[in-house]
Amino acid sequence: MDAQLPLPKYHQIYLVLRQQLRDGQFEAGLPGELALMEQFGVARVTVRRALLQLAEEGLILREPGRGTRPVVPHGQDAYTQASSQSAGKQVRLTGLLENLVAMGMRTKVKVLSVERMRAPVDVADALRLQRTEWVQKAERVRSTADGPLSHITTWVPDAISSGFGKRELAQKPILVLLEESGVKVGRAEQVISARLADVSMARHLDVAVGSALLAVRRLIYDEDERPVQWLHGLYRPDRYEYQMQLSRVGDIDAKVWVSRELSANFH
């Protein structure tokens, strides 16, 4: 079998920009051609070809003198709707907690940033906070002996995170820190999907721009059903795998699938 040829550079840029459009990153308009040339390290003709493909698909509108703006409403495209409807899983943390803590103990972490900030709209909604309330946002990269494994961004309500900061996050898994703060972890809601590495993630995870990544969004609840942590994780699929066991339960006329995590492994 012939080796698979790499995607043309313009198509890699098109894929990354399409994903960012779906994430609502360009609500105020896309960067100009010069900014995109600098960001991706390519010639103007390459950027224009990527933008042309987006325009032909009706994802952007290019107007002389007014720049380039998205025409896909954030969160309303078919891809996003399908992901939210089919990918969500509720997971009891009996096994997940142990697996995540074990992973934390067997990898090293680099804390990129920790900041106290007003909760962004999506974070406030997920954590059931008022939009004037404070949260701790932390960004970390986990690595094995072979190199970067994952980029993790977490948001934790200020009342819970006040007891730990950058030093503690560099030393212990965040679920351990939550429990040390008095949180009794109950369950999680998790969505697993795929994303493409943009310039920033490519640098953090040592992959090419446009590489496929495993994307995890996880909302942790305490035993009283209060959200205590909102996590966005991006993993290298060549170094990470997630195993689950599915069981059918219920009466013959109303059987449903119940999932139980077996392991989250890296190599």
Short mmCIF file of C-alpha atoms in Angstrom, two decimals:
data_model
loop_
_atom_site.label_atom_id
_atom_site.label_comp_id
_atom_site.label_asym_id
_atom_site.label_seq_id
_atom_site.Cartn_x
_atom_site.Cartn_y
_atom_site.Cartn_z
CA MET A 1 0.00 0.00 0.00
CA ASP A 2 1.31 3.44 -0.91
CA ALA A 3 2.21 5.79 1.92
CA GLN A 4 -0.44 8.42 2.58
CA LEU A 5 0.58 11.80 1.22
CA PRO A 6 0.46 14.76 3.62
CA LEU A 7 -2.39 17.23 3.18
CA PRO A 8 -1.55 20.35 1.17
CA LYS A 9 -0.69 23.30 3.39
CA TYR A 10 -3.68 25.37 2.26
CA HIS A 11 -6.01 22.50 3.18
CA GLN A 12 -4.46 22.15 6.64
CA ILE A 13 -5.06 25.88 7.20
CA TYR A 14 -8.62 25.54 5.89
CA LEU A 15 -9.32 22.69 8.36
CA VAL A 16 -7.94 24.61 11.34
CA LEU A 17 -9.87 27.78 10.46
CA ARG A 18 -13.06 25.81 9.88
CA GLN A 19 -12.75 24.28 13.34
CA GLN A 20 -12.09 27.68 14.91
CA LEU A 21 -15.13 29.09 13.14
CA ARG A 22 -17.26 26.31 14.61
CA ASP A 23 -15.86 27.15 18.04
CA GLY A 24 -16.98 30.75 17.69
CA GLN A 25 -13.47 32.21 17.83
CA PHE A 26 -14.01 34.77 15.07
CA GLU A 27 -17.26 36.44 16.07
CA ALA A 28 -15.58 39.84 15.58
CA GLY A 29 -14.12 38.81 12.21
CA LEU A 30 -11.25 36.70 10.93
CA PRO A 31 -7.63 37.90 11.06
CA GLY A 32 -6.39 39.61 7.91
CA GLU A 33 -4.33 37.84 5.27
CA LEU A 34 -1.03 39.24 6.59
CA ALA A 35 -1.81 38.04 10.12
CA LEU A 36 -2.71 34.57 8.83
CA MET A 37 0.47 34.45 6.73
CA GLU A 38 2.52 35.18 9.83
CA GLN A 39 0.56 32.80 12.03
CA PHE A 40 0.92 29.81 9.72
CA GLY A 41 4.24 30.73 8.13
CA VAL A 42 2.98 30.55 4.54
CA ALA A 43 2.69 32.73 1.44
CA ARG A 44 -0.34 34.90 0.67
CA VAL A 45 -1.47 32.60 -2.13
CA THR A 46 -1.74 29.71 0.34
CA VAL A 47 -3.85 31.76 2.75
CA ARG A 48 -6.09 32.99 -0.05
CA ARG A 49 -6.70 29.45 -1.27
CA ALA A 50 -7.74 28.34 2.23
CA LEU A 51 -10.06 31.35 2.60
CA LEU A 52 -11.51 30.71 -0.86
CA GLN A 53 -12.43 27.17 0.16
CA LEU A 54 -14.16 28.45 3.31
CA ALA A 55 -16.03 31.05 1.25
CA GLU A 56 -17.12 28.49 -1.33
CA GLU A 57 -18.63 26.41 1.47
CA GLY A 58 -20.55 29.41 2.75
CA LEU A 59 -18.66 29.57 6.05
CA ILE A 60 -17.23 33.07 5.62
CA LEU A 61 -18.13 36.23 3.75
CA ARG A 62 -15.30 38.31 2.27
CA GLU A 63 -16.19 41.94 1.64
CA PRO A 64 -13.69 44.46 0.23
CA GLY A 65 -12.93 47.13 2.79
CA ARG A 66 -14.86 45.32 5.55
CA GLY A 67 -12.70 42.25 6.06
CA THR A 68 -13.75 38.64 6.43
CA ARG A 69 -16.50 37.56 8.79
CA PRO A 70 -18.07 34.21 9.70
CA VAL A 71 -21.57 33.30 8.60
CA VAL A 72 -21.93 30.12 10.71
CA PRO A 73 -23.59 30.92 14.06
CA HIS A 74 -21.49 29.72 16.98
CA GLY A 75 -22.72 26.34 18.22
CA GLN A 76 -25.48 25.97 15.59
CA ASP A 77 -23.88 23.94 12.79
CA ALA A 78 -24.82 20.33 12.22
CA TYR A 79 -21.43 19.08 13.40
CA THR A 80 -21.78 20.77 16.79
CA GLN A 81 -25.38 19.62 17.23
CA ALA A 82 -24.50 16.02 16.38
CA SER A 83 -21.56 16.06 18.76
CA SER A 84 -23.59 17.40 21.68
CA GLN A 85 -26.49 15.02 21.06
CA SER A 86 -24.53 11.80 20.60
CA ALA A 87 -21.17 12.10 22.35
CA GLY A 88 -22.13 12.95 25.94
CA LYS A 89 -21.57 10.26 28.57
CA GLN A 90 -22.30 10.31 32.27
CA VAL A 91 -19.53 8.56 34.16
CA ARG A 92 -19.43 7.56 37.80
CA LEU A 93 -16.05 8.43 39.19
CA THR A 94 -15.37 5.15 40.99
CA GLY A 95 -12.90 4.15 38.27
CA LEU A 96 -12.34 7.48 36.54
CA LEU A 97 -10.97 9.17 39.64
CA GLU A 98 -8.43 6.45 40.26
CA ASN A 99 -7.38 6.37 36.60
CA LEU A 100 -6.93 10.13 36.40
CA VAL A 101 -5.00 10.28 39.64
CA ALA A 102 -2.80 7.36 38.58
CA MET A 103 -2.07 9.11 35.28
CA GLY A 104 -1.17 12.26 37.17
CA MET A 105 1.26 10.35 39.33
CA ARG A 106 2.97 8.67 36.35
CA THR A 107 3.45 11.78 34.20
CA LYS A 108 5.10 15.13 34.70
CA VAL A 109 3.25 18.40 34.37
CA LYS A 110 4.23 21.87 33.26
CA VAL A 111 1.92 24.60 34.50
CA LEU A 112 1.66 27.17 31.71
CA SER A 113 -0.57 29.66 33.52
CA VAL A 114 -2.89 30.11 36.46
CA GLU A 115 -5.16 33.14 36.73
CA ARG A 116 -8.16 34.31 38.72
CA MET A 117 -10.77 35.76 36.40
CA ARG A 118 -14.44 36.56 35.98
CA ALA A 119 -16.20 33.48 34.64
CA PRO A 120 -16.63 33.63 30.83
CA VAL A 121 -20.18 33.05 29.66
CA ASP A 122 -19.75 29.38 28.69
CA VAL A 123 -17.83 28.60 31.89
CA ALA A 124 -20.41 30.33 34.08
CA ASP A 125 -23.17 28.35 32.39
CA ALA A 126 -21.35 25.04 32.83
CA LEU A 127 -20.48 25.68 36.49
CA ARG A 128 -23.89 27.28 37.25
CA LEU A 129 -22.30 30.53 38.36
CA GLN A 130 -23.34 34.14 38.02
CA ARG A 131 -21.36 35.84 35.29
CA THR A 132 -19.88 38.22 37.83
CA GLU A 133 -18.41 35.39 39.91
CA TRP A 134 -14.72 34.48 39.93
CA VAL A 135 -13.06 31.26 38.78
CA GLN A 136 -9.53 29.92 38.60
CA LYS A 137 -8.35 29.12 35.08
CA ALA A 138 -5.30 26.87 34.78
CA GLU A 139 -3.47 25.61 31.70
CA ARG A 140 -1.09 22.67 31.91
CA VAL A 141 0.81 20.32 29.62
CA ARG A 142 1.34 16.72 30.73
CA SER A 143 4.25 14.73 29.35
CA THR A 144 5.74 11.27 29.43
CA ALA A 145 9.33 10.28 28.79
CA ASP A 146 8.48 10.31 25.07
CA GLY A 147 7.28 13.90 25.07
CA PRO A 148 4.02 15.89 25.43
CA LEU A 149 0.85 13.90 26.02
CA SER A 150 -1.93 16.43 26.64
CA HIS A 151 -2.88 20.07 27.03
CA ILE A 152 -5.43 20.62 29.79
CA THR A 153 -7.43 23.74 30.62
CA THR A 154 -9.53 23.74 33.80
CA TRP A 155 -11.93 26.20 35.41
CA VAL A 156 -12.78 25.83 39.10
CA PRO A 157 -15.04 28.11 41.21
CA ASP A 158 -13.02 30.57 43.25
CA ALA A 159 -14.47 29.38 46.55
CA ILE A 160 -12.98 25.93 45.92
CA SER A 161 -9.68 26.85 44.24
CA SER A 162 -8.58 29.45 46.78
CA GLY A 163 -6.56 26.79 48.61
CA PHE A 164 -4.28 25.88 45.70
CA GLY A 165 -2.29 27.66 43.03
CA LYS A 166 0.51 27.14 40.54
CA ARG A 167 2.85 25.33 42.93
CA GLU A 168 0.19 22.84 44.07
CA LEU A 169 -1.04 22.24 40.50
CA ALA A 170 2.53 21.35 39.50
CA GLN A 171 2.74 18.78 42.29
CA LYS A 172 -0.65 17.04 42.45
CA PRO A 173 -3.54 16.06 40.13
CA ILE A 174 -6.33 18.59 40.35
CA LEU A 175 -8.88 16.00 41.52
CA VAL A 176 -6.67 15.33 44.53
CA LEU A 177 -6.51 19.08 45.21
CA LEU A 178 -10.29 19.32 44.97
CA GLU A 179 -10.73 16.58 47.53
CA GLU A 180 -8.15 18.20 49.79
CA SER A 181 -10.26 21.38 49.54
CA GLY A 182 -13.22 19.49 51.00
CA VAL A 183 -14.97 18.50 47.76
CA LYS A 184 -16.55 15.04 47.72
CA VAL A 185 -16.32 14.14 44.04
CA GLY A 186 -19.45 12.40 42.74
CA ARG A 187 -19.74 11.97 38.98
CA ALA A 188 -18.73 13.42 35.63
CA GLU A 189 -20.34 14.25 32.31
CA GLN A 190 -17.89 13.77 29.48
CA VAL A 191 -17.82 14.42 25.74
CA ILE A 192 -15.10 12.91 23.57
CA SER A 193 -14.58 14.15 20.03
CA ALA A 194 -11.83 15.07 17.58
CA ARG A 195 -10.12 18.38 16.93
CA LEU A 196 -7.30 19.67 14.78
CA ALA A 197 -4.17 21.21 16.20
CA ASP A 198 -3.93 24.95 15.66
CA VAL A 199 -0.62 26.79 15.80
CA SER A 200 -0.63 27.09 19.60
CA MET A 201 -1.56 23.43 20.26
CA ALA A 202 0.91 22.22 17.65
CA ARG A 203 3.67 23.98 19.58
CA HIS A 204 2.56 22.70 22.99
CA LEU A 205 2.08 19.08 21.89
CA ASP A 206 4.94 18.88 19.37
CA VAL A 207 2.75 17.96 16.38
CA ALA A 208 2.17 19.48 12.97
CA VAL A 209 -0.50 22.14 12.49
CA GLY A 210 -3.69 20.39 11.40
CA SER A 211 -2.86 17.11 13.17
CA ALA A 212 -5.82 15.23 14.63
CA LEU A 213 -6.15 15.39 18.42
CA LEU A 214 -8.48 13.64 20.84
CA ALA A 215 -10.63 16.27 22.55
CA VAL A 216 -12.22 15.68 25.96
CA ARG A 217 -14.67 17.97 27.73
CA ARG A 218 -15.45 16.90 31.27
CA LEU A 219 -17.74 18.46 33.87
CA ILE A 220 -17.12 17.18 37.40
CA TYR A 221 -19.90 17.24 40.02
CA ASP A 222 -19.70 16.78 43.76
CA GLU A 223 -21.95 14.39 45.67
CA ASP A 224 -24.58 17.13 45.98
CA GLU A 225 -24.76 17.50 42.18
CA ARG A 226 -22.96 20.85 42.13
CA PRO A 227 -20.47 21.40 39.27
CA VAL A 228 -16.97 21.84 40.70
CA GLN A 229 -14.68 21.64 37.66
CA TRP A 230 -14.99 22.27 33.92
CA LEU A 231 -12.16 20.74 31.87
CA HIS A 232 -11.10 20.95 28.24
CA GLY A 233 -8.37 18.49 27.31
CA LEU A 234 -6.52 17.85 24.05
CA TYR A 235 -4.58 14.59 23.78
CA ARG A 236 -2.17 13.14 21.23
CA PRO A 237 -3.98 10.04 19.91
CA ASP A 238 -0.69 8.28 19.25
CA ARG A 239 0.07 8.40 22.99
CA TYR A 240 -3.34 8.11 24.64
CA GLU A 241 -6.24 5.67 24.56
CA TYR A 242 -9.53 5.51 26.45
CA GLN A 243 -11.23 2.18 27.16
CA MET A 244 -14.84 1.68 28.28
CA GLN A 245 -17.10 -1.26 29.01
CA LEU A 246 -20.72 -1.07 27.85
CA SER A 247 -23.45 -3.15 29.53
CA ARG A 248 -27.15 -3.48 28.68
CA VAL A 249 -29.53 -3.05 31.61
CA GLY A 250 -33.29 -2.80 32.06
CA ASP A 251 -36.33 -4.74 30.92
CA ILE A 252 -36.34 -6.43 27.54
CA ASP A 253 -38.54 -3.66 26.10
CA ALA A 254 -36.42 -0.80 27.44
CA LYS A 255 -32.80 -1.88 27.61
CA VAL A 256 -30.20 0.87 27.66
CA TRP A 257 -26.44 0.92 27.48
CA VAL A 258 -24.58 1.86 30.66
CA SER A 259 -20.89 2.73 30.37
CA ARG A 260 -18.13 2.06 32.85
CA GLU A 261 -14.60 3.29 32.37
CA LEU A 262 -11.97 0.60 32.29
CA SER A 263 -8.82 2.65 31.80
CA ALA A 264 -7.24 5.74 30.31
CA ASN A 265 -3.82 4.67 29.14
CA PHE A 266 -0.84 6.45 27.65
CA HIS A 267 2.27 5.18 25.94
#
